[in-house]
CSV table of C-alpha atoms in Angstrom, one decimal:
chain,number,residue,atom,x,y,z
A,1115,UNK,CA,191.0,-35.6,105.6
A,1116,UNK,CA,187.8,-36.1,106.8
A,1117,UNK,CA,184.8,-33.9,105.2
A,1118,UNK,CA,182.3,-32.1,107.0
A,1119,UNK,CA,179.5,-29.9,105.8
A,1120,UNK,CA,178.9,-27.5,106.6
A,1121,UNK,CA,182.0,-25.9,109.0
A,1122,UNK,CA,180.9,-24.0,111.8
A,1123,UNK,CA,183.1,-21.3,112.7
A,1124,UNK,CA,184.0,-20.1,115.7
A,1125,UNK,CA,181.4,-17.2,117.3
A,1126,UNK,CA,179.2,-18.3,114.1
A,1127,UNK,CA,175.2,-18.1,115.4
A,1128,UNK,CA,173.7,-21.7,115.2
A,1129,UNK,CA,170.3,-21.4,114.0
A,1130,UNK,CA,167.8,-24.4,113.0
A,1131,UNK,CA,168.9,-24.0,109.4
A,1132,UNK,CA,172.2,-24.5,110.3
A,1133,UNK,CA,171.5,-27.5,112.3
A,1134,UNK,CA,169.3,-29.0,109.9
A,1135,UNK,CA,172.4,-28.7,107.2
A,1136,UNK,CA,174.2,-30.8,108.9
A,1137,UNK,CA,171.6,-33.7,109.2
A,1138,UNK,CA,171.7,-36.4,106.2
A,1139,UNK,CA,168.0,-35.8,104.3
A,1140,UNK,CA,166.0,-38.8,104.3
A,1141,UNK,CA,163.6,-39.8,101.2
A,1142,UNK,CA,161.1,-42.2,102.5
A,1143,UNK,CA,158.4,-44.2,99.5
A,1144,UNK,CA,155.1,-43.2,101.5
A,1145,UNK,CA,153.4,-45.7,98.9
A,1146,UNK,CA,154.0,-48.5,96.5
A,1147,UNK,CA,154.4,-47.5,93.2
A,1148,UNK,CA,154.1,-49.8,89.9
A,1149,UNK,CA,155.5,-49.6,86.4
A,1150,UNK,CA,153.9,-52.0,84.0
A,1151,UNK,CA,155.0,-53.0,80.2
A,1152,UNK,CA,157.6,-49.9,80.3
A,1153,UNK,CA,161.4,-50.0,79.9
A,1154,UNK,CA,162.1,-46.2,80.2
A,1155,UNK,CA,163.1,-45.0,83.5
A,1156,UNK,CA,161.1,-42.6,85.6
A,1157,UNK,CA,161.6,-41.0,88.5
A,1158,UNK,CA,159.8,-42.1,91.3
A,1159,UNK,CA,157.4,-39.7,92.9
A,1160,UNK,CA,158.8,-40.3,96.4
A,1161,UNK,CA,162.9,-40.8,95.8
A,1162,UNK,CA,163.7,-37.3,94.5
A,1163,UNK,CA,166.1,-34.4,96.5
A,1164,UNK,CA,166.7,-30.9,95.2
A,1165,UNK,CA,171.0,-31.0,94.4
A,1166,UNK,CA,172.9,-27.9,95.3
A,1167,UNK,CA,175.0,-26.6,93.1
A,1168,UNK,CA,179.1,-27.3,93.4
A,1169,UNK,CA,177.8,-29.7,96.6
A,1170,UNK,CA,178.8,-33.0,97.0
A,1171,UNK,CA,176.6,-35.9,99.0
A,1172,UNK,CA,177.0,-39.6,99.6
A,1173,UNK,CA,174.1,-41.6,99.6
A,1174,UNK,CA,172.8,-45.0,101.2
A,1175,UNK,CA,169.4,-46.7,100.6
A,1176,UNK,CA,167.1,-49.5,100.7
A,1177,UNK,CA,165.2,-50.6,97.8
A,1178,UNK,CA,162.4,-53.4,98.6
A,1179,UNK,CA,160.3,-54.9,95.4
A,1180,UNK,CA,159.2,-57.7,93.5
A,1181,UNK,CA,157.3,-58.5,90.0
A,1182,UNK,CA,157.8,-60.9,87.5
A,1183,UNK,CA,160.2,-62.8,86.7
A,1184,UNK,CA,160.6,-61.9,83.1
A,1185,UNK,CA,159.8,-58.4,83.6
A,1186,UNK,CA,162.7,-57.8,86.4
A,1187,UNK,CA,163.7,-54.0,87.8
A,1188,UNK,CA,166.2,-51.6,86.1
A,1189,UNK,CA,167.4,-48.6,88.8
A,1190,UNK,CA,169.0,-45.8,87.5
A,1191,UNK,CA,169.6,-41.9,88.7
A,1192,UNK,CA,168.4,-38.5,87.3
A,1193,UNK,CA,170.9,-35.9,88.3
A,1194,UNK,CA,171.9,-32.2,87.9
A,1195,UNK,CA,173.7,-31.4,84.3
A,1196,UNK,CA,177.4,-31.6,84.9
A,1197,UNK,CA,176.9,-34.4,87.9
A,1198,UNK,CA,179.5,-36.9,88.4
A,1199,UNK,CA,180.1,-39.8,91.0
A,1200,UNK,CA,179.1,-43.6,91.4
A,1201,UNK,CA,176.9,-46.1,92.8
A,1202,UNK,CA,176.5,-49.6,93.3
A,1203,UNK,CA,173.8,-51.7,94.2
A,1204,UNK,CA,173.7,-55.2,96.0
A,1205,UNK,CA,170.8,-57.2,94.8
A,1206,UNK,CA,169.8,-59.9,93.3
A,1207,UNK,CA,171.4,-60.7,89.1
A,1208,UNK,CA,168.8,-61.3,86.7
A,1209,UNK,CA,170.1,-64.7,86.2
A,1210,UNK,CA,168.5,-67.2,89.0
A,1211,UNK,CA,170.4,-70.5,89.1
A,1212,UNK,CA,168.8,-73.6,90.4
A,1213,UNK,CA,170.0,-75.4,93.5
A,1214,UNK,CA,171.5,-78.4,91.4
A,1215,UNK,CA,173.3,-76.5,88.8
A,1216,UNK,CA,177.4,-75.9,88.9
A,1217,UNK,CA,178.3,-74.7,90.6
A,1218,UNK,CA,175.8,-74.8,93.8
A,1219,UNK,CA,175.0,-71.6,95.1
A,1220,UNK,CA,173.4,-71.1,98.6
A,1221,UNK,CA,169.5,-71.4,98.9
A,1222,UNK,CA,166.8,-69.2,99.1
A,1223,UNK,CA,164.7,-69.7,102.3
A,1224,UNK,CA,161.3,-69.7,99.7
A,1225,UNK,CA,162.6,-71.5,97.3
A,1226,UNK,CA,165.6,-74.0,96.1
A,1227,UNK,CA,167.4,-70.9,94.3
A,1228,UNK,CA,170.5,-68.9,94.3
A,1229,UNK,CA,171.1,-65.6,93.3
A,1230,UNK,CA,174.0,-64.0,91.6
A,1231,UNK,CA,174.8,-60.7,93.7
A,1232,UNK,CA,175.5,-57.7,90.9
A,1233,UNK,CA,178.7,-55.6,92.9
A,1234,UNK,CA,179.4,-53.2,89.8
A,1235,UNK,CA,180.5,-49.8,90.4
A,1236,UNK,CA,178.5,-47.5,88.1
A,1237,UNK,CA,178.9,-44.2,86.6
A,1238,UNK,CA,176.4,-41.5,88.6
A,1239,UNK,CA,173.6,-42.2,85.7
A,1240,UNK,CA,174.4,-45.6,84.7
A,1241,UNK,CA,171.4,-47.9,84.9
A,1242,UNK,CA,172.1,-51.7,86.7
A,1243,UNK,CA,169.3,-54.8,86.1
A,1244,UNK,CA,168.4,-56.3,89.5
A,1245,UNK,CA,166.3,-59.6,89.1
A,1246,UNK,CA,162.9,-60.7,90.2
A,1247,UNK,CA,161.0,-64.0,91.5
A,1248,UNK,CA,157.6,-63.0,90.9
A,1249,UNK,CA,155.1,-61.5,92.6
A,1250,UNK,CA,154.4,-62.1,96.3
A,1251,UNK,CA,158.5,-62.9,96.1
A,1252,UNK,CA,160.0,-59.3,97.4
A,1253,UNK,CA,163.9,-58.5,96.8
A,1254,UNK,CA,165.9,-56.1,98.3
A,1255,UNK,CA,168.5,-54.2,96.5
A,1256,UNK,CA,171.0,-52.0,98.7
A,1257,UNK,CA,172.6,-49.2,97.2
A,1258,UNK,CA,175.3,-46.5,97.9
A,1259,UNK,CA,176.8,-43.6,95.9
A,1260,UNK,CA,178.6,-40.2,95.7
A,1261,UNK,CA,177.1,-37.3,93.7
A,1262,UNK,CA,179.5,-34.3,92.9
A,1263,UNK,CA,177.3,-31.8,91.7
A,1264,UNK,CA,178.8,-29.4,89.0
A,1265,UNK,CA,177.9,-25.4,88.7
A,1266,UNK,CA,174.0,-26.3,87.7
A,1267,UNK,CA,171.8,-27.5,91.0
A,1268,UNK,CA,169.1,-29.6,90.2
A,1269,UNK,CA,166.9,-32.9,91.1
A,1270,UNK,CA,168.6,-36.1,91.6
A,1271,UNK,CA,165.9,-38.7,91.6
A,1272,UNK,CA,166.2,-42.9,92.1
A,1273,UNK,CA,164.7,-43.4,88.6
A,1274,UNK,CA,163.3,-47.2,87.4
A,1275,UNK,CA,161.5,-49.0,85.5
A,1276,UNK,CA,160.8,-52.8,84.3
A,1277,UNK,CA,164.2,-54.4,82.8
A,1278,UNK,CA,162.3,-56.5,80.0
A,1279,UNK,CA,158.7,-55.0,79.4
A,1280,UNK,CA,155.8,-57.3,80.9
A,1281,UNK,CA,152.2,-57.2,81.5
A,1282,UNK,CA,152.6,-57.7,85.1
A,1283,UNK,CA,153.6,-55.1,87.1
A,1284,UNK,CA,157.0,-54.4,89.1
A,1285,UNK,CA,156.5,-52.6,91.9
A,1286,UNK,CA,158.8,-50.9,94.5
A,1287,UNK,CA,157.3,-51.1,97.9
A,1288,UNK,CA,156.5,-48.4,100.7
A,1289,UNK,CA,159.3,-47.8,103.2
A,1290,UNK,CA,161.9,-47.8,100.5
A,1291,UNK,CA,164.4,-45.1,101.4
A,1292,UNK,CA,167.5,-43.2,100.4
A,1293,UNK,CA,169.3,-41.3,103.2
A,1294,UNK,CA,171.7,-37.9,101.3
A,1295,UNK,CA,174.6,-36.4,103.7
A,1296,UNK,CA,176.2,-33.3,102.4
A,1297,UNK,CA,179.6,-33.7,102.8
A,1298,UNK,CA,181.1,-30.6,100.7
């Protein structure tokens, strides 16, 4: 059965409020922000949504950054207590193979690389390594998820940080996004 959120009701008075329920929420980065020599995940400033309690949303984003390639990106969520569901995110794997190893993968239009694609499904909080070329070199990571909130509302936040602490910074770039439909 298909899920809706909310369910009008026959008679019921639409009002803005109501109409704007319905809508998915869209967080858009409004500037680049960089983390440098840090491994601990933080919330970033523009990526955050207030949770409802006993709601549930699925989620869709784009993630555009770059930084070096030692220092990498590590994405993970802040949600409510009691928060389950999963994501996954389709980026680049820290591990860069070289157009003439074994076996060949297809090349990069900047360089003679190819990328192994991370496809894990993770737990609502799990964190997941993306990789890096350096800087001037941006990535993209899509991601997607389902968050059941439990009986405690709260902020669910696209939280990150480096994946191997470096001097050079990783950044994630304005225009970033993450759209949230409420669903139940």
């Amino acid at each position: 059965m298909a899920e809706a959120y909310p369910t009008p009701l026959a008679g019921q008075r639409i009002t803005a409020s109501l109409l704007r329920s319905m809508q998915p929420q869209t967080l858009r980065k409004t500037a680049d922000t960089s983390i440098t020599a840090s491994t601990s995940p933080t919330a970033d400033p523009h990526l955050t949504f207030s949770a409802e309690a006993n709601a549930v949303y699925t989620w869709w984003g784009w993630l555009k950054y770059d930084g070096a390639t030692a220092g990498d990106l590590l994405v993970s969520f802040t949600a409510p207590s009691g928060s389950l569901g999963e994501w996954a995110g389709h980026g680049t794997g820290i591990t860069v193979i070289g157009s003439q190893s074994t076996p060949t993968l297809e090349t990069d239009t900047v360089r003679t690389n190819g990328y192994m694609i991370r496809t894990e499904s993770n737990d609502v909080t799990q964190s997941r390594s993306f990789g890096a070329l350096g800087v001037g070199n941006a990535l993209s990571v899509f991601i997607k998820g389902t968050l059941r909130v439990g009986s405690t509302a709260g902020t669910w936040a696209v939280s990150w940080a480096q994946n191997a602490s470096n001097a050079t910074a990783t950044t994630l770039y304005t225009d970033s996004y993450i759209m949230l439909q409420r669903i139940a």
